[in-house]
PDB file of C-alpha atoms in Angstrom:
ATOM      1  CA  MET A   1      -4.932   8.632  12.986  1.00 78.00           C
ATOM      2  CA  ILE A   2      -1.732   6.596  13.078  1.00 88.00           C
ATOM      3  CA  LYS A   3       1.158   8.460  14.687  1.00 93.00           C
ATOM      4  CA  VAL A   4       4.789   7.437  14.274  1.00 95.00           C
ATOM      5  CA  ASN A   5       7.301   9.147  16.551  1.00 94.00           C
ATOM      6  CA  ASP A   6      11.105   9.216  16.478  1.00 96.00           C
ATOM      7  CA  LEU A   7      11.525   6.144  14.293  1.00 96.00           C
ATOM      8  CA  ASN A   8      15.165   5.219  13.770  1.00 96.00           C
ATOM      9  CA  TYR A   9      16.444   2.111  12.038  1.00 96.00           C
ATOM     10  CA  SER A  10      19.861   0.863  10.989  1.00 95.00           C
ATOM     11  CA  ILE A  11      21.082  -2.115   8.984  1.00 91.00           C
ATOM     12  CA  GLY A  12      24.597  -3.358   9.612  1.00 90.00           C
ATOM     13  CA  GLY A  13      25.382  -0.224  11.572  1.00 91.00           C
ATOM     14  CA  SER A  14      24.327   2.063   8.712  1.00 93.00           C
ATOM     15  CA  PRO A  15      21.381   4.400   9.478  1.00 95.00           C
ATOM     16  CA  ILE A  16      18.458   3.829   7.101  1.00 95.00           C
ATOM     17  CA  LEU A  17      15.734   5.850   8.842  1.00 97.00           C
ATOM     18  CA  LYS A  18      16.511   8.886  10.990  1.00 97.00           C
ATOM     19  CA  ASP A  19      14.059  10.371  13.504  1.00 96.00           C
ATOM     20  CA  LEU A  20      10.957   9.741  11.396  1.00 97.00           C
ATOM     21  CA  THR A  21       7.860  11.407  12.817  1.00 96.00           C
ATOM     22  CA  PHE A  22       4.687  11.476  10.730  1.00 96.00           C
ATOM     23  CA  HIS A  23       0.916  10.971  10.804  1.00 94.00           C
ATOM     24  CA  VAL A  24      -1.233   8.712   8.642  1.00 95.00           C
ATOM     25  CA  PRO A  25      -4.825  10.027   8.595  1.00 95.00           C
ATOM     26  CA  LYS A  26      -7.535   7.469   9.310  1.00 95.00           C
ATOM     27  CA  LYS A  27      -9.578   6.192   6.351  1.00 96.00           C
ATOM     28  CA  ALA A  28      -7.511   8.117   3.839  1.00 96.00           C
ATOM     29  CA  LEU A  29      -4.840   7.600   1.183  1.00 96.00           C
ATOM     30  CA  THR A  30      -1.333   8.575   2.261  1.00 96.00           C
ATOM     31  CA  VAL A  31       1.529   8.352  -0.217  1.00 94.00           C
ATOM     32  CA  LEU A  32       5.164   7.974   0.815  1.00 95.00           C
ATOM     33  CA  ILE A  33       7.411   9.190  -1.998  1.00 91.00           C
ATOM     34  CA  GLY A  34      11.136   9.601  -2.478  1.00 88.00           C
ATOM     35  CA  PRO A  35      14.090   8.332  -4.526  1.00 86.00           C
ATOM     36  CA  ASN A  36      15.124   4.683  -4.532  1.00 86.00           C
ATOM     37  CA  GLY A  37      17.022   3.542  -1.471  1.00 87.00           C
ATOM     38  CA  VAL A  38      15.747   6.139   1.010  1.00 90.00           C
ATOM     39  CA  GLY A  39      13.863   3.647   3.197  1.00 94.00           C
ATOM     40  CA  LYS A  40      10.291   3.650   1.892  1.00 94.00           C
ATOM     41  CA  THR A  41       9.972  -0.138   1.806  1.00 94.00           C
ATOM     42  CA  THR A  42      11.737  -0.468   5.160  1.00 96.00           C
ATOM     43  CA  THR A  43       9.218   1.941   6.695  1.00 96.00           C
ATOM     44  CA  LEU A  44       6.288  -0.204   5.548  1.00 97.00           C
ATOM     45  CA  GLU A  45       7.979  -3.384   6.765  1.00 96.00           C
ATOM     46  CA  LEU A  46       8.514  -1.862  10.218  1.00 96.00           C
ATOM     47  CA  LEU A  47       4.915  -0.648  10.497  1.00 96.00           C
ATOM     48  CA  SER A  48       3.600  -4.079   9.516  1.00 94.00           C
ATOM     49  CA  GLY A  49       5.886  -6.011  11.856  1.00 94.00           C
ATOM     50  CA  VAL A  50       7.747  -7.745   9.015  1.00 93.00           C
ATOM     51  CA  ARG A  51      10.851  -6.089  10.438  1.00 94.00           C
ATOM     52  CA  LYS A  52      11.121  -5.858  14.216  1.00 92.00           C
ATOM     53  CA  ILE A  53      12.074  -2.705  16.080  1.00 90.00           C
ATOM     54  CA  ASN A  54      11.948  -1.381  19.625  1.00 89.00           C
ATOM     55  CA  ASN A  55       9.812   1.720  19.140  1.00 91.00           C
ATOM     56  CA  ASP A  56       6.800   2.442  21.347  1.00 92.00           C
ATOM     57  CA  SER A  57       4.733   4.175  18.662  1.00 88.00           C
ATOM     58  CA  VAL A  58       5.259   1.378  16.120  1.00 92.00           C
ATOM     59  CA  GLU A  59       4.534  -1.331  18.702  1.00 90.00           C
ATOM     60  CA  SER A  60       1.314   0.484  19.654  1.00 90.00           C
ATOM     61  CA  ILE A  61       0.219   0.710  16.000  1.00 90.00           C
ATOM     62  CA  ILE A  62       0.758  -3.016  15.464  1.00 88.00           C
ATOM     63  CA  LYS A  63      -1.191  -3.883  18.627  1.00 91.00           C
ATOM     64  CA  LYS A  64      -4.150  -1.564  17.975  1.00 91.00           C
ATOM     65  CA  HIS A  65      -4.737  -2.116  14.267  1.00 94.00           C
ATOM     66  CA  ARG A  66      -5.273  -5.022  11.900  1.00 93.00           C
ATOM     67  CA  ILE A  67      -2.506  -4.297   9.413  1.00 96.00           C
ATOM     68  CA  LEU A  68      -1.863  -5.990   6.080  1.00 96.00           C
ATOM     69  CA  TYR A  69       1.371  -5.514   4.147  1.00 96.00           C
ATOM     70  CA  LEU A  70       1.079  -6.385   0.465  1.00 94.00           C
ATOM     71  CA  ASP A  71       3.879  -7.388  -1.864  1.00 87.00           C
ATOM     72  CA  MET A  72       3.414  -9.623  -4.901  1.00 84.00           C
ATOM     73  CA  GLU A  73       6.681 -11.358  -3.999  1.00 81.00           C
ATOM     74  CA  LEU A  74       4.757 -12.893  -1.081  1.00 77.00           C
ATOM     75  CA  LEU A  75       2.706 -14.985  -3.540  1.00 83.00           C
ATOM     76  CA  ILE A  76       4.536 -18.195  -2.642  1.00 82.00           C
ATOM     77  CA  PHE A  77       1.763 -20.707  -3.395  1.00 91.00           C
ATOM     78  CA  GLU A  78       2.644 -20.991  -7.069  1.00 93.00           C
ATOM     79  CA  GLU A  79       0.955 -24.376  -7.458  1.00 96.00           C
ATOM     80  CA  LEU A  80      -2.455 -22.900  -6.609  1.00 97.00           C
ATOM     81  CA  THR A  81      -4.723 -21.327  -9.189  1.00 98.00           C
ATOM     82  CA  THR A  82      -5.879 -17.753  -8.724  1.00 97.00           C
ATOM     83  CA  LYS A  83      -9.295 -19.023  -7.614  1.00 98.00           C
ATOM     84  CA  GLU A  84      -7.805 -21.499  -5.145  1.00 98.00           C
ATOM     85  CA  TYR A  85      -5.627 -18.769  -3.647  1.00 97.00           C
ATOM     86  CA  VAL A  86      -8.558 -16.353  -3.356  1.00 98.00           C
ATOM     87  CA  ASP A  87     -10.646 -19.070  -1.687  1.00 98.00           C
ATOM     88  CA  LEU A  88      -7.784 -19.758   0.741  1.00 97.00           C
ATOM     89  CA  ILE A  89      -7.456 -16.087   1.697  1.00 97.00           C
ATOM     90  CA  ALA A  90     -11.230 -15.819   2.084  1.00 98.00           C
ATOM     91  CA  ASP A  91     -11.328 -18.894   4.312  1.00 98.00           C
ATOM     92  CA  ILE A  92      -8.521 -17.604   6.538  1.00 96.00           C
ATOM     93  CA  ASN A  93     -10.367 -14.302   6.974  1.00 97.00           C
ATOM     94  CA  ASN A  94     -13.842 -15.843   7.460  1.00 98.00           C
ATOM     95  CA  LEU A  95     -15.174 -14.340   4.241  1.00 98.00           C
ATOM     96  CA  ASN A  96     -17.889 -15.905   2.112  1.00 98.00           C
ATOM     97  CA  THR A  97     -18.622 -16.341  -1.585  1.00 97.00           C
ATOM     98  CA  GLN A  98     -20.644 -13.130  -1.680  1.00 98.00           C
ATOM     99  CA  ASP A  99     -17.686 -11.134  -0.350  1.00 98.00           C
ATOM    100  CA  ILE A 100     -15.570 -12.514  -3.192  1.00 98.00           C
ATOM    101  CA  LYS A 101     -18.246 -11.738  -5.796  1.00 98.00           C
ATOM    102  CA  VAL A 102     -18.575  -8.132  -4.615  1.00 98.00           C
ATOM    103  CA  THR A 103     -14.826  -7.537  -4.787  1.00 98.00           C
ATOM    104  CA  LEU A 104     -14.578  -9.268  -8.180  1.00 98.00           C
ATOM    105  CA  ARG A 105     -17.230  -6.885  -9.449  1.00 98.00           C
ATOM    106  CA  ASP A 106     -15.224  -3.914  -8.158  1.00 98.00           C
ATOM    107  CA  PHE A 107     -12.115  -5.302  -9.887  1.00 98.00           C
ATOM    108  CA  GLU A 108     -13.914  -6.127 -13.156  1.00 98.00           C
ATOM    109  CA  PRO A 109     -11.879  -3.638 -15.268  1.00 98.00           C
ATOM    110  CA  MET A 110      -8.718  -5.518 -14.232  1.00 98.00           C
ATOM    111  CA  ASN A 111     -10.054  -8.760 -15.779  1.00 97.00           C
ATOM    112  CA  LEU A 112      -9.116 -11.143 -12.966  1.00 97.00           C
ATOM    113  CA  GLU A 113     -11.563 -13.692 -14.312  1.00 94.00           C
ATOM    114  CA  ASP A 114      -9.365 -14.033 -17.425  1.00 97.00           C
ATOM    115  CA  PHE A 115      -6.751 -15.828 -15.287  1.00 98.00           C
ATOM    116  CA  TYR A 116      -8.985 -17.078 -12.474  1.00 98.00           C
ATOM    117  CA  HIS A 117      -8.174 -20.727 -13.213  1.00 98.00           C
ATOM    118  CA  VAL A 118      -4.493 -20.229 -14.065  1.00 98.00           C
ATOM    119  CA  ARG A 119      -1.821 -21.335 -11.598  1.00 98.00           C
ATOM    120  CA  ILE A 120      -0.009 -18.485  -9.863  1.00 96.00           C
ATOM    121  CA  GLY A 121       3.316 -19.787 -11.165  1.00 96.00           C
ATOM    122  CA  GLY A 122       2.091 -19.141 -14.712  1.00 97.00           C
ATOM    123  CA  LEU A 123       0.886 -15.576 -14.167  1.00 96.00           C
ATOM    124  CA  SER A 124       2.581 -12.502 -15.583  1.00 97.00           C
ATOM    125  CA  LEU A 125       3.920  -9.824 -13.222  1.00 96.00           C
ATOM    126  CA  GLY A 126       0.913  -7.637 -13.969  1.00 97.00           C
ATOM    127  CA  GLN A 127      -1.504 -10.462 -13.192  1.00 97.00           C
ATOM    128  CA  LYS A 128       0.308 -11.236  -9.930  1.00 96.00           C
ATOM    129  CA  GLN A 129       0.061  -7.577  -8.966  1.00 97.00           C
ATOM    130  CA  LYS A 130      -3.672  -7.571  -9.682  1.00 98.00           C
ATOM    131  CA  LEU A 131      -4.151 -10.711  -7.587  1.00 97.00           C
ATOM    132  CA  THR A 132      -2.167  -9.217  -4.710  1.00 96.00           C
ATOM    133  CA  LEU A 133      -4.243  -6.051  -4.835  1.00 98.00           C
ATOM    134  CA  PHE A 134      -7.458  -8.049  -5.021  1.00 98.00           C
ATOM    135  CA  THR A 135      -6.720 -10.046  -1.863  1.00 97.00           C
ATOM    136  CA  GLY A 136      -5.864  -6.860   0.027  1.00 97.00           C
ATOM    137  CA  PHE A 137      -9.098  -5.115  -0.898  1.00 98.00           C
ATOM    138  CA  LEU A 138     -11.051  -8.328  -0.295  1.00 98.00           C
ATOM    139  CA  THR A 139      -9.902  -8.726   3.315  1.00 97.00           C
ATOM    140  CA  LYS A 140     -10.480  -5.042   4.241  1.00 96.00           C
ATOM    141  CA  PRO A 141      -7.893  -4.655   7.020  1.00 97.00           C
ATOM    142  CA  ASP A 142      -7.844  -1.541   9.217  1.00 96.00           C
ATOM    143  CA  VAL A 143      -4.601  -0.450   7.571  1.00 97.00           C
ATOM    144  CA  LEU A 144      -3.350  -1.546   4.146  1.00 98.00           C
ATOM    145  CA  LEU A 145       0.320  -1.015   3.342  1.00 98.00           C
ATOM    146  CA  PHE A 146       1.473  -1.500  -0.240  1.00 96.00           C
ATOM    147  CA  ASP A 147       4.911  -1.014  -1.744  1.00 94.00           C
ATOM    148  CA  GLU A 148       4.619   0.287  -5.323  1.00 94.00           C
ATOM    149  CA  PRO A 149       1.030  -0.844  -6.062  1.00 95.00           C
ATOM    150  CA  PHE A 150       1.085   0.629  -9.586  1.00 94.00           C
ATOM    151  CA  ASN A 151       4.129  -1.372 -10.681  1.00 92.00           C
ATOM    152  CA  ALA A 152       3.563  -3.819 -13.570  1.00 94.00           C
ATOM    153  CA  LEU A 153      -0.015  -2.609 -14.144  1.00 95.00           C
ATOM    154  CA  ASP A 154      -1.261  -1.510 -17.553  1.00 96.00           C
ATOM    155  CA  TYR A 155      -2.508   2.062 -17.950  1.00 94.00           C
ATOM    156  CA  LYS A 156      -6.187   1.095 -17.674  1.00 96.00           C
ATOM    157  CA  SER A 157      -5.586  -0.847 -14.460  1.00 97.00           C
ATOM    158  CA  GLN A 158      -3.537   1.992 -12.970  1.00 94.00           C
ATOM    159  CA  ASN A 159      -6.406   4.402 -13.509  1.00 94.00           C
ATOM    160  CA  HIS A 160      -8.908   1.959 -12.062  1.00 97.00           C
ATOM    161  CA  LEU A 161      -6.713   1.407  -9.007  1.00 97.00           C
ATOM    162  CA  LYS A 162      -6.839   5.136  -8.283  1.00 95.00           C
ATOM    163  CA  ASN A 163     -10.639   4.903  -8.290  1.00 97.00           C
ATOM    164  CA  LEU A 164     -10.524   1.858  -6.010  1.00 98.00           C
ATOM    165  CA  PHE A 165      -8.374   3.722  -3.494  1.00 97.00           C
ATOM    166  CA  ASN A 166     -10.865   6.577  -3.587  1.00 96.00           C
ATOM    167  CA  GLU A 167     -13.818   4.228  -3.014  1.00 97.00           C
ATOM    168  CA  TYR A 168     -12.334   1.895  -0.409  1.00 98.00           C
ATOM    169  CA  LYS A 169     -10.741   4.560   1.777  1.00 96.00           C
ATOM    170  CA  LYS A 170     -14.179   4.973   3.326  1.00 96.00           C
ATOM    171  CA  ASP A 171     -13.314   1.775   5.213  1.00 96.00           C
ATOM    172  CA  ILE A 172      -9.530   1.350   4.963  1.00 97.00           C
ATOM    173  CA  THR A 173      -6.510   3.460   5.906  1.00 97.00           C
ATOM    174  CA  PHE A 174      -3.996   3.288   3.041  1.00 98.00           C
ATOM    175  CA  LEU A 175      -0.263   3.958   3.168  1.00 98.00           C
ATOM    176  CA  ILE A 176       1.505   3.300  -0.121  1.00 97.00           C
ATOM    177  CA  THR A 177       4.785   4.048  -1.815  1.00 94.00           C
ATOM    178  CA  THR A 178       4.775   4.926  -5.479  1.00 83.00           C
ATOM    179  CA  HIS A 179       6.720   6.361  -8.379  1.00 72.00           C
ATOM    180  CA  SER A 180       3.538   6.748 -10.461  1.00 58.00           C
ATOM    181  CA  LEU A 181       2.607  10.328  -9.597  1.00 66.00           C
ATOM    182  CA  ASP A 182       0.755  11.254 -12.789  1.00 68.00           C
ATOM    183  CA  ASN A 183      -2.719  12.567 -11.925  1.00 72.00           C
ATOM    184  CA  LEU A 184      -2.519  10.952  -8.484  1.00 83.00           C
ATOM    185  CA  GLU A 185      -2.589  14.130  -6.393  1.00 80.00           C
ATOM    186  CA  GLU A 186      -6.366  14.535  -6.712  1.00 84.00           C
ATOM    187  CA  TYR A 187      -6.845  11.208  -4.901  1.00 90.00           C
ATOM    188  CA  VAL A 188      -4.229  11.724  -2.186  1.00 92.00           C
ATOM    189  CA  ASP A 189      -5.149  12.915   1.304  1.00 93.00           C
ATOM    190  CA  SER A 190      -1.611  13.152   2.643  1.00 93.00           C
ATOM    191  CA  CYS A 191       1.802  13.089   1.011  1.00 91.00           C
ATOM    192  CA  ILE A 192       5.125  12.387   2.758  1.00 93.00           C
ATOM    193  CA  LEU A 193       8.458  13.160   1.115  1.00 91.00           C
ATOM    194  CA  LEU A 194      11.258  10.912   2.377  1.00 92.00           C
ATOM    195  CA  PHE A 195      14.787  11.976   1.466  1.00 91.00           C
ATOM    196  CA  GLU A 196      18.086  10.573   2.726  1.00 91.00           C
ATOM    197  CA  GLY A 197      16.283   8.653   5.464  1.00 94.00           C
ATOM    198  CA  ARG A 198      14.432  11.676   6.850  1.00 95.00           C
ATOM    199  CA  ILE A 199      10.984  13.174   6.432  1.00 94.00           C
ATOM    200  CA  GLU A 200      11.582  16.346   4.452  1.00 91.00           C
ATOM    201  CA  LYS A 201       7.935  17.399   4.361  1.00 90.00           C
ATOM    202  CA  GLN A 202       4.412  16.092   4.970  1.00 92.00           C
ATOM    203  CA  THR A 203       1.397  17.855   3.521  1.00 89.00           C
ATOM    204  CA  TYR A 204      -2.354  17.270   3.569  1.00 88.00           C
ATOM    205  CA  ASN A 205      -5.382  17.866   1.418  1.00 82.00           C
ATOM    206  CA  ASN A 206      -7.548  20.489   3.069  1.00 67.00           C
ATOM    207  CA  GLY A 207     -11.218  20.379   2.178  1.00 52.00           C
ATOM    208  CA  GLY A 208     -10.516  18.831  -1.196  1.00 47.00           C
ATOM    209  CA  VAL A 209      -7.780  21.338  -2.020  1.00 44.00           C
ATOM    210  CA  SER A 210      -4.299  19.921  -2.624  1.00 50.00           C
ATOM    211  CA  TYR A 211      -2.657  22.026   0.075  1.00 49.00           C
ATOM    212  CA  GLY A 212       1.083  21.582  -0.365  1.00 55.00           C
ATOM    213  CA  ILE A 213       0.823  18.216  -2.096  1.00 60.00           C
ATOM    214  CA  ASN A 214       1.792  19.635  -5.465  1.00 63.00           C
ATOM    215  CA  TYR A 215       4.840  21.143  -3.770  1.00 61.00           C
ATOM    216  CA  VAL A 216       5.893  17.740  -2.467  1.00 62.00           C
ATOM    217  CA  ILE A 217       5.385  16.140  -5.861  1.00 62.00           C
ATOM    218  CA  GLU A 218       7.401  18.829  -7.640  1.00 66.00           C
ATOM    219  CA  LYS A 219      10.106  18.598  -4.981  1.00 63.00           C
ATOM    220  CA  TYR A 220      10.219  14.831  -5.443  1.00 62.00           C
ATOM    221  CA  LYS A 221      10.623  15.178  -9.202  1.00 63.00           C
ATOM    222  CA  GLN A 222      13.732  17.270  -8.559  1.00 65.00           C
ATOM    223  CA  THR A 223      15.408  14.540  -6.460  1.00 59.00           C
TER     224      THR A 223
END
C-alpha cells in the first residue's frame, strides 16, 4: 500500500493541496475525483516526481516504487510512427517482440494496428490516447498514474479500458483521475474525493461491495 501523509503544495504562494493524507491500495484501481482545478493533476505530478516537493512520504514512494506517469501530451516524438515509438519504449524497458504482441492482443478492440505505421504527428487525439495507454500497460510499472485516461476515447474503447484496468491490476497499482464515472464504480477498489485542495472522503470496496464509493460518486456529482 502507498501511503501519503500531510502533503501540502503551493504555487506562487497560493495553496493548491492542503494536508493530503490518503492510501493507495496495492495492485488495485484507485480513482481520484473532484471538480476542475482542485489539484488532481498536481497530486499525480508530485507522486511521480514530475513536480518536486520536500515531503518524506512522497520521497519514500518515489524511491521504493517504479512509477510511470502517463499523459498524451508527453508524446513529443512526432516524427516517429506508432510502431517506431512502441519499439523505442520496449527497447528502453528491455522488452521483446513477444511482450509487444501480447499487449497488442490485449488492446485489439482499440485497433492500434490501424495506425501502427502512421507518424505520431498525424494521429488524432483519441489515437494518441490509445498509444499512451498502450505504452503504459506494455511496460508494467509498479505504479501507473494517469490523468484522465478516458479522455478522447470512443465509447467502445472506454469500456474496454475498464476491462483492462480490471485485468492488469493483478500486477499494477493504478491511480487515475477521471470525469467518466458512468458504470466505473464496479471496477474501482478505492475512491478519493478531492475538494478545494483537501481530501473530503476516501472509501474502499469491501469484498466486492462498493462500500461508500457510490456516496463519493454522488457527492462528486453535486460539486
